[in-house]
CSV table of C-alpha atoms in Angstrom, one decimal:
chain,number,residue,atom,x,y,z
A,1,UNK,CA,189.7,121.8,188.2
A,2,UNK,CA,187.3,123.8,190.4
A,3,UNK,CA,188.5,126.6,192.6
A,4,UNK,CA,187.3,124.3,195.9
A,5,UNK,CA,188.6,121.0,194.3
A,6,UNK,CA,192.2,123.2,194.1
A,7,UNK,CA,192.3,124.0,197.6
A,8,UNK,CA,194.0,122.1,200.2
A,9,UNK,CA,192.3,120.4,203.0
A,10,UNK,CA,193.8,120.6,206.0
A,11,UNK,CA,193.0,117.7,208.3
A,12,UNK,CA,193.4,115.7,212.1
A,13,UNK,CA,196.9,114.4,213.2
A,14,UNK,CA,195.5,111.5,213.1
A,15,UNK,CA,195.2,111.8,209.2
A,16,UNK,CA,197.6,112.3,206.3
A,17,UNK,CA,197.2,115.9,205.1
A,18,UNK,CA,197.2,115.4,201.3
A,19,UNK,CA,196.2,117.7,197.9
A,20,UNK,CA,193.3,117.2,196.2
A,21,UNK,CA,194.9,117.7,193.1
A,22,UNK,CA,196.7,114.5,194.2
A,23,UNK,CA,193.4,112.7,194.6
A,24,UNK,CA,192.6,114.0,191.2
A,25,UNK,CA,195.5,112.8,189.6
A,26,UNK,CA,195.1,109.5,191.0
A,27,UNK,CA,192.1,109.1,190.0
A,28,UNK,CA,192.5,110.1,186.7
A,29,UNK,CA,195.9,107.2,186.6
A,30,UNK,CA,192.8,104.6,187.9
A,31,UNK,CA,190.8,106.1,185.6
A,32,UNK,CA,192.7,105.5,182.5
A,33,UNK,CA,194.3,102.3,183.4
A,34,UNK,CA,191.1,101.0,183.7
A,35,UNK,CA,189.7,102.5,180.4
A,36,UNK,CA,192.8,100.7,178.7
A,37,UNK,CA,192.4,97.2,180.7
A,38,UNK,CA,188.7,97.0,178.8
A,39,UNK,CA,189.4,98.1,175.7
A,40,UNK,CA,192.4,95.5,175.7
A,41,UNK,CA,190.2,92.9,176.9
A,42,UNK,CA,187.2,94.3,174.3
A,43,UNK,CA,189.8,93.9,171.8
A,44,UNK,CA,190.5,90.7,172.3
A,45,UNK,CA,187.1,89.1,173.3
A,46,UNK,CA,186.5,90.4,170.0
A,47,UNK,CA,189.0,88.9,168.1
A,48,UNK,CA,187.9,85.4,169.7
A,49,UNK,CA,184.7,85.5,167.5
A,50,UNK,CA,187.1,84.2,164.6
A,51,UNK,CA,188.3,81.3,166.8
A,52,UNK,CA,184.9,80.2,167.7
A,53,UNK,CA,183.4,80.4,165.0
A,54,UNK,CA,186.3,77.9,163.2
A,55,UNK,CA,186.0,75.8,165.9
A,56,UNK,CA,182.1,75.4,165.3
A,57,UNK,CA,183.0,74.8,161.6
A,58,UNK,CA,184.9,71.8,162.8
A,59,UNK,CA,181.5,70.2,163.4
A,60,UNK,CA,180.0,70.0,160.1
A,61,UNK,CA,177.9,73.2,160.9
A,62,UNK,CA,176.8,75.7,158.0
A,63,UNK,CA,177.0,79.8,158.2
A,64,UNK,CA,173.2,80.3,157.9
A,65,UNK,CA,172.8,77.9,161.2
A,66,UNK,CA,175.8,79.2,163.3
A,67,UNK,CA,174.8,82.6,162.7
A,68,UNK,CA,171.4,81.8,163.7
A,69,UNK,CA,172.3,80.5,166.9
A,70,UNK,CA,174.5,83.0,167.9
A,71,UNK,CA,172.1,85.3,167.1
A,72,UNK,CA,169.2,83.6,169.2
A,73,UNK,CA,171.3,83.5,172.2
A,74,UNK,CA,172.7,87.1,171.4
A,75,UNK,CA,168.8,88.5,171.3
A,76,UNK,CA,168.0,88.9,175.3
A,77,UNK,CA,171.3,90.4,175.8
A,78,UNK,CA,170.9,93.1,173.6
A,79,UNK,CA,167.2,93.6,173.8
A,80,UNK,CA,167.9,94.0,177.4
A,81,UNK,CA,170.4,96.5,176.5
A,82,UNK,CA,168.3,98.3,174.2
A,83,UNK,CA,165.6,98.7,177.3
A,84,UNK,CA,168.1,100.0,179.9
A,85,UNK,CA,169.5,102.5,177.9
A,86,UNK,CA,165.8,103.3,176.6
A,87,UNK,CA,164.7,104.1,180.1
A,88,UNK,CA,163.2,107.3,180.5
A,89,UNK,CA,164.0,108.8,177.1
A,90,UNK,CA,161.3,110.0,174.4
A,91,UNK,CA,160.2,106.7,172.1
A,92,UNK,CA,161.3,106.0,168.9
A,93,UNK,CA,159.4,108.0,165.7
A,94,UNK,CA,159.1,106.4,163.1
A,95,UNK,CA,162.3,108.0,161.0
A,96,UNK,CA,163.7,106.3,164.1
A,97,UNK,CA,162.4,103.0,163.6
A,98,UNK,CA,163.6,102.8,160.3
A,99,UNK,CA,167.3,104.2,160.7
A,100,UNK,CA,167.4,101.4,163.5
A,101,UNK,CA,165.9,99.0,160.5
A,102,UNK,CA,168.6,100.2,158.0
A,103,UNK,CA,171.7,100.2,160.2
A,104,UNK,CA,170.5,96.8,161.9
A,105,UNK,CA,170.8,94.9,158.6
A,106,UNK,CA,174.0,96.8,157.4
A,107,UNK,CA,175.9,97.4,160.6
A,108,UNK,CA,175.2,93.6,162.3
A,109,UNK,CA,172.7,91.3,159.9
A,110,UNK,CA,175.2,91.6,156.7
A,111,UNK,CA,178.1,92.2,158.5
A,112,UNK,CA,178.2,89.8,160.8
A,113,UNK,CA,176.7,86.3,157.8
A,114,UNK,CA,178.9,87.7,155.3
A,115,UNK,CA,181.9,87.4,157.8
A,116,UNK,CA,180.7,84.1,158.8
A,117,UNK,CA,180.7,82.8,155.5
A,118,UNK,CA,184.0,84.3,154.6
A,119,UNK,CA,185.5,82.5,158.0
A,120,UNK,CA,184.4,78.8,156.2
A,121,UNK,CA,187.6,79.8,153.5
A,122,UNK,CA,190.1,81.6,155.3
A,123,UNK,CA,192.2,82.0,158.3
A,124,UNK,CA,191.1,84.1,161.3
A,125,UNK,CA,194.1,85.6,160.9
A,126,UNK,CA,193.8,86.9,157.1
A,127,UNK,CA,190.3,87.4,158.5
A,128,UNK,CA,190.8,89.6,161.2
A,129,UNK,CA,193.3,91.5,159.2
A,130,UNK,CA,190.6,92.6,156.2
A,131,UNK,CA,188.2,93.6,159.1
A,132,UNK,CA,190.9,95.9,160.6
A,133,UNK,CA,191.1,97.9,157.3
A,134,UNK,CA,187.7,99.3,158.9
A,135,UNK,CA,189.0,102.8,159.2
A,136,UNK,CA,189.6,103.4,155.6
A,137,UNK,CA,186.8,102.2,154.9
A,138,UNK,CA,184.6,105.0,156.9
A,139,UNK,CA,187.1,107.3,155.5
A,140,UNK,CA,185.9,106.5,151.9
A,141,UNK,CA,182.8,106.6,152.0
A,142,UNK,CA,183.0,109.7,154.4
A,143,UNK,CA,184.5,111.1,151.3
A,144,UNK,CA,181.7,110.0,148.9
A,145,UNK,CA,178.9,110.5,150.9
A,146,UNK,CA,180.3,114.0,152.7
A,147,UNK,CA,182.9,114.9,150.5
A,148,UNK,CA,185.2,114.7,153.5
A,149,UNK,CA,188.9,115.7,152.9
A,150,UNK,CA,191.8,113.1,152.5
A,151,UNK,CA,194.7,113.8,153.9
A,152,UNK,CA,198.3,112.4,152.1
A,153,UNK,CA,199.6,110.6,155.4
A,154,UNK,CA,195.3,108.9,155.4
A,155,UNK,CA,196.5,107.6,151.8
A,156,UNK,CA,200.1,106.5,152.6
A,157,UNK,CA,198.6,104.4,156.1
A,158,UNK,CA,195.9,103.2,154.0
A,159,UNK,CA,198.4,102.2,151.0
A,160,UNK,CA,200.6,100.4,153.9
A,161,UNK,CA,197.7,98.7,155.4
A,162,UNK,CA,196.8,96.8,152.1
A,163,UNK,CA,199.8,96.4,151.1
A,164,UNK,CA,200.0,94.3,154.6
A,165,UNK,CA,196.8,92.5,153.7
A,166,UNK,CA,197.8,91.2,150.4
A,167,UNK,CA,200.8,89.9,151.3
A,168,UNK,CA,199.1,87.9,153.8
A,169,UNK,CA,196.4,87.1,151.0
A,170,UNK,CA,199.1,86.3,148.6
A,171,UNK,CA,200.7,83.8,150.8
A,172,UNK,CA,197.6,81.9,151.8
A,173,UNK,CA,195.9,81.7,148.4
A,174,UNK,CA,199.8,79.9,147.6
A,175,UNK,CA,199.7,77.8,149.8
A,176,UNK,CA,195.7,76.3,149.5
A,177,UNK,CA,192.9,76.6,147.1
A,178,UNK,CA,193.2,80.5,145.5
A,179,UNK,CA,189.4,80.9,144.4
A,180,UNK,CA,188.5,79.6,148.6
A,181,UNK,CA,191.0,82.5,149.6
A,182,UNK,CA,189.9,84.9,147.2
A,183,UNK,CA,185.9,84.1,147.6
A,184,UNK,CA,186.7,84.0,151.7
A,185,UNK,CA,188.4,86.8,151.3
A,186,UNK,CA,186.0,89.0,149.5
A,187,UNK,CA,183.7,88.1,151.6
A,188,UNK,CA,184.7,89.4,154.9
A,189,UNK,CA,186.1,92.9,152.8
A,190,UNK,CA,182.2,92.7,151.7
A,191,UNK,CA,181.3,92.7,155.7
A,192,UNK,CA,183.9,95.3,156.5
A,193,UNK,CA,182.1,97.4,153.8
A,194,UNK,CA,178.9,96.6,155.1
A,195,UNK,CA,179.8,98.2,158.7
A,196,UNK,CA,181.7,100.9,157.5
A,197,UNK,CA,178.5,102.0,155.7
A,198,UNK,CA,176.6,101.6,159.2
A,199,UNK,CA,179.2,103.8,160.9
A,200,UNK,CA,179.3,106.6,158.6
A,201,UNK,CA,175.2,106.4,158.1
A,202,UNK,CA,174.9,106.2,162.5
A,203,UNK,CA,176.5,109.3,163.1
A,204,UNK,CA,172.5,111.3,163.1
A,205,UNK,CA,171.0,108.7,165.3
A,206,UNK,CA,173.8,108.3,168.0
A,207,UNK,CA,172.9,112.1,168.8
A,208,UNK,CA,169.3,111.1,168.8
A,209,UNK,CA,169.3,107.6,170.5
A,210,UNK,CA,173.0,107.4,172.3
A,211,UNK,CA,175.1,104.2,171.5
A,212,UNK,CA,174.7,102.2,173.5
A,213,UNK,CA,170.3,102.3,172.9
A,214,UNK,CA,171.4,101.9,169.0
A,215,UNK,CA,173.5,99.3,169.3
A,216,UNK,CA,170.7,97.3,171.6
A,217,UNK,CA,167.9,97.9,169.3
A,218,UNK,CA,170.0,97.2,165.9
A,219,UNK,CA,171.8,94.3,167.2
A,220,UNK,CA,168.4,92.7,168.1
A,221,UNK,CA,166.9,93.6,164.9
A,222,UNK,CA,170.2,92.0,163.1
A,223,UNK,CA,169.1,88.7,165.6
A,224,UNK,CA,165.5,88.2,164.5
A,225,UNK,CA,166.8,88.7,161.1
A,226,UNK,CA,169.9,86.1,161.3
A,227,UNK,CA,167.0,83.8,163.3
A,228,UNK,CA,164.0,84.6,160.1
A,229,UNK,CA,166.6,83.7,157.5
A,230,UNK,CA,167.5,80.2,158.9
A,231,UNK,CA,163.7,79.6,159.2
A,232,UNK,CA,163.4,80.3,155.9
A,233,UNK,CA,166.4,78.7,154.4
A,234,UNK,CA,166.9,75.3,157.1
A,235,UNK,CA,164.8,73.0,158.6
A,236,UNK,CA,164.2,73.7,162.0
A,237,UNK,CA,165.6,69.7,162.8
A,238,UNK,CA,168.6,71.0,161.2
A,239,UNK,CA,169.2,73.4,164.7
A,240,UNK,CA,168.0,70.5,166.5
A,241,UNK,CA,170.6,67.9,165.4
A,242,UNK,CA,173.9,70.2,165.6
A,243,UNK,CA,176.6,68.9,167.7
A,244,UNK,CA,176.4,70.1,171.4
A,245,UNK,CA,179.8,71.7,171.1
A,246,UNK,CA,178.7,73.8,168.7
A,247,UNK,CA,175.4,75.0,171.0
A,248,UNK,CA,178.3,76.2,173.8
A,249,UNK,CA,180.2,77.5,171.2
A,250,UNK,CA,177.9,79.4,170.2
A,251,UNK,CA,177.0,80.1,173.7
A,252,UNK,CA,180.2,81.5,174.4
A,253,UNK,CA,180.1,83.6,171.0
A,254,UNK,CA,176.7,85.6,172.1
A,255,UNK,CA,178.2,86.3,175.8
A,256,UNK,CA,181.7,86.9,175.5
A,257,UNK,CA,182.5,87.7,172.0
A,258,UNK,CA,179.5,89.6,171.5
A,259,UNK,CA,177.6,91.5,174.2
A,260,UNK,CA,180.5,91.7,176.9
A,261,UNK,CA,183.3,93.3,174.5
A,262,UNK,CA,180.8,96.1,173.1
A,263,UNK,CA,180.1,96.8,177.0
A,264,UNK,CA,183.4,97.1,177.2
A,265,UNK,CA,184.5,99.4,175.0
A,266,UNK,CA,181.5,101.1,175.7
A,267,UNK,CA,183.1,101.6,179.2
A,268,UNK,CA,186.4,102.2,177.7
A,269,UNK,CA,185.4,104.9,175.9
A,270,UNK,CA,183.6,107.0,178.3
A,271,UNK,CA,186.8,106.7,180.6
A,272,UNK,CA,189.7,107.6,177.9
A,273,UNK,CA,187.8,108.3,174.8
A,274,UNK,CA,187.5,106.8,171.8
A,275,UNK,CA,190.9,107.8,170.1
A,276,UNK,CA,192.5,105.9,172.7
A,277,UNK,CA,190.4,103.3,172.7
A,278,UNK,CA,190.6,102.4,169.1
A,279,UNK,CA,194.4,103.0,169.2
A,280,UNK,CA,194.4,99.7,172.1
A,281,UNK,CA,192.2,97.6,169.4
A,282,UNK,CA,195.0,97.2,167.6
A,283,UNK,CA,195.7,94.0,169.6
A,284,UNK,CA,193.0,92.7,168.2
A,285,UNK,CA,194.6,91.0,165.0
A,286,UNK,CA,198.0,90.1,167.4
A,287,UNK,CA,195.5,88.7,169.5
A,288,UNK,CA,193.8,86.5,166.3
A,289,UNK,CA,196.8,85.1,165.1
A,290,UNK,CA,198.0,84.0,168.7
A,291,UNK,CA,194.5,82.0,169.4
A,292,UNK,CA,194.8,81.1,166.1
A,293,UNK,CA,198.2,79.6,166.3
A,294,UNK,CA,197.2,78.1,169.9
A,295,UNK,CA,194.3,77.0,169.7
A,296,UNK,CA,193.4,76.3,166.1
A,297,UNK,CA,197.6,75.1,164.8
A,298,UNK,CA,197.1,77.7,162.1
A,299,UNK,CA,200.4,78.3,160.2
A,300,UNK,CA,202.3,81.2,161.7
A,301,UNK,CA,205.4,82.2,159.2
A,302,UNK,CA,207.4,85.3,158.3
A,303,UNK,CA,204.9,86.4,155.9
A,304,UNK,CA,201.7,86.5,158.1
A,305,UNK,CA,204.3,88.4,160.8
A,306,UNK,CA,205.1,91.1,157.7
A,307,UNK,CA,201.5,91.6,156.8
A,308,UNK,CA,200.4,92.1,160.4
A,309,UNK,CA,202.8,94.8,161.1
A,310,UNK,CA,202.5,96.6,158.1
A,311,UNK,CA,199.0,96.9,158.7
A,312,UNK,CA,199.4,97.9,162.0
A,313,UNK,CA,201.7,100.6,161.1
A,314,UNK,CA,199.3,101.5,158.2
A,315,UNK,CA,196.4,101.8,160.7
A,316,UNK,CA,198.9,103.8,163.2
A,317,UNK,CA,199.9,106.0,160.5
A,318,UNK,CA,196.6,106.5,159.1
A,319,UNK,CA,195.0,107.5,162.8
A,320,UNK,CA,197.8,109.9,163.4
A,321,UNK,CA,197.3,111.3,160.2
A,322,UNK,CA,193.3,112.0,160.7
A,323,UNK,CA,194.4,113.9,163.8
């Protein structure tokens, strides 16, 4: 705090005579309790992907199309995005252009059809849980690409955190088809790869571009190339004759569950950083199984409530650890 910031104001009679540093603390209370409402509410718009996306499925609808037309409504939103946090900075060079190219199909074109395909054979809650092994997953291939150390408590919350997810694995593939649980199952690890790779490879251009300009212009390079591949794979009439509840659906996806939770935590961070912030996205999977239970009558038992918290507390453990 500033030397004039720390000195007291003395004011009218008609006024309360109050501390600055009292006006500073407050603020910083509003402050954080505001970081922490959006990244709660980032986590769980977020986590409501899953439940849209098996709603949508409900309608005879394919991954390659559903994609697509979250994607297509996705697109203005983030080139928008891309062009407001673009405004007034140097333009891209071409190493630039291609780093955006690279992490757009890693980070959100793989990613984000990988997970939608994985969604057709599991849960959203088994799938929610694989996605939230994220952080070992950077920490990996930190380690391969950087040679970055590994600390024993990073092993033991990563050994807990698996643990957790095949126990839930274990008790889906039991109780349904075990090559759907194992094939949806690889499928979204295969996407949580795929973004782990785009976070450890983004590091360079966040300094160079900021986030939220990178996330714009790869998000919208992920959307023409979710949009190219259904051109190229589909019919166009195939678009054109989907139920209209899966056109709001998707709708809904591209504005709530997309673009307004990275805003979000965009906004979370800069308020109480993003150790906090990611430490508040762990209601995202609680937040998963609820809908899922609510609004889709997924099974909840005792073994889905085991796998969560242990890879919660792996997660906890491992972030604590990293510290």
């Amino acid at each position: 705090m500033s030397e004039q910031a720390a000195r007291p104001i003395t004011t009218t009679a008609t006024t309360a005579s109050v501390p600055p540093s009292s006006h500073g603390s407050q603020g910083q209370q509003q402050g954080l309790g505001t970081g922490l409402v959006l990244a709660t509410l980032g986590a769980i718009a977020f986590s409501g992907k899953a439940i849209i996306v098996k709603l949508a499925y409900r309608y005879q609808v394919d991954a390659v199309t559903l994609i697509m037309l979250r994607m297509l409504f996705a697109l203005p939103l983030f080139a928008v995005m891309a062009w407001w946090a673009g405004r007034g900075k140097p333009p891209l060079t071409r190493r630039d252009w291609l780093g955006v190219l690279g992490l757009g199909v890693s980070g959100y074109y793989l990613a984000s059809f990988l997970d939608f395909a994985g969604l057709a054979y599991i849960t959203a809650s088994l799938e929610r849980l694989i996605l939230y092994l994220n952080p070992t997953l950077v920490l990996f291939f930190g380690w391969v690409a950087y040679r970055r150390r590994i600390t024993r408590g990073q092993l033991l919350g990563m050994a807990i955190s698996y643990a957790g997810v095949l126990l839930v694995f274990g008790h889906e593939a039991a109780i349904g088809a075990s090559w759907q649980a194992a094939w949806g199952a690889l499928l979204v690890f295969l996407s949580a790869v795929s973004y782990a790779i785009y976070l450890v490879a983004s590091g360079e251009f966040v300094k160079r571009l900021g986030s939220l300009r990178l996330v714009g212009l790869a998000t919208s390079v992920a959307c023409l190339l979710c949009i190219a591949q259904f051109l190229l794979l589909r019919p166009l009439d195939v678009a054109l004759n989907v139920a209209p509840q899966v056109i709001w659906l998707s709708v809904l996806n591209a504005t709530l569950c997309t673009a307004v939770p990275v805003l979000m935590v965009m906004m979370a961070i800069e308020r109480i950083g993003p150790a906090m912030a990611a430490q508040t996205g762990m209601v995202g999977p609680m937040s998963t199984i609820l809908m899922g239970v609510v609004i889709l009558g997924e099974p909840f038992t005792a073994w889905i409530a085991a796998g969560t918290l242990l890879v919660i507390a792996g997660i906890f453990v491992f972030t604590r650890a990293g510290r």
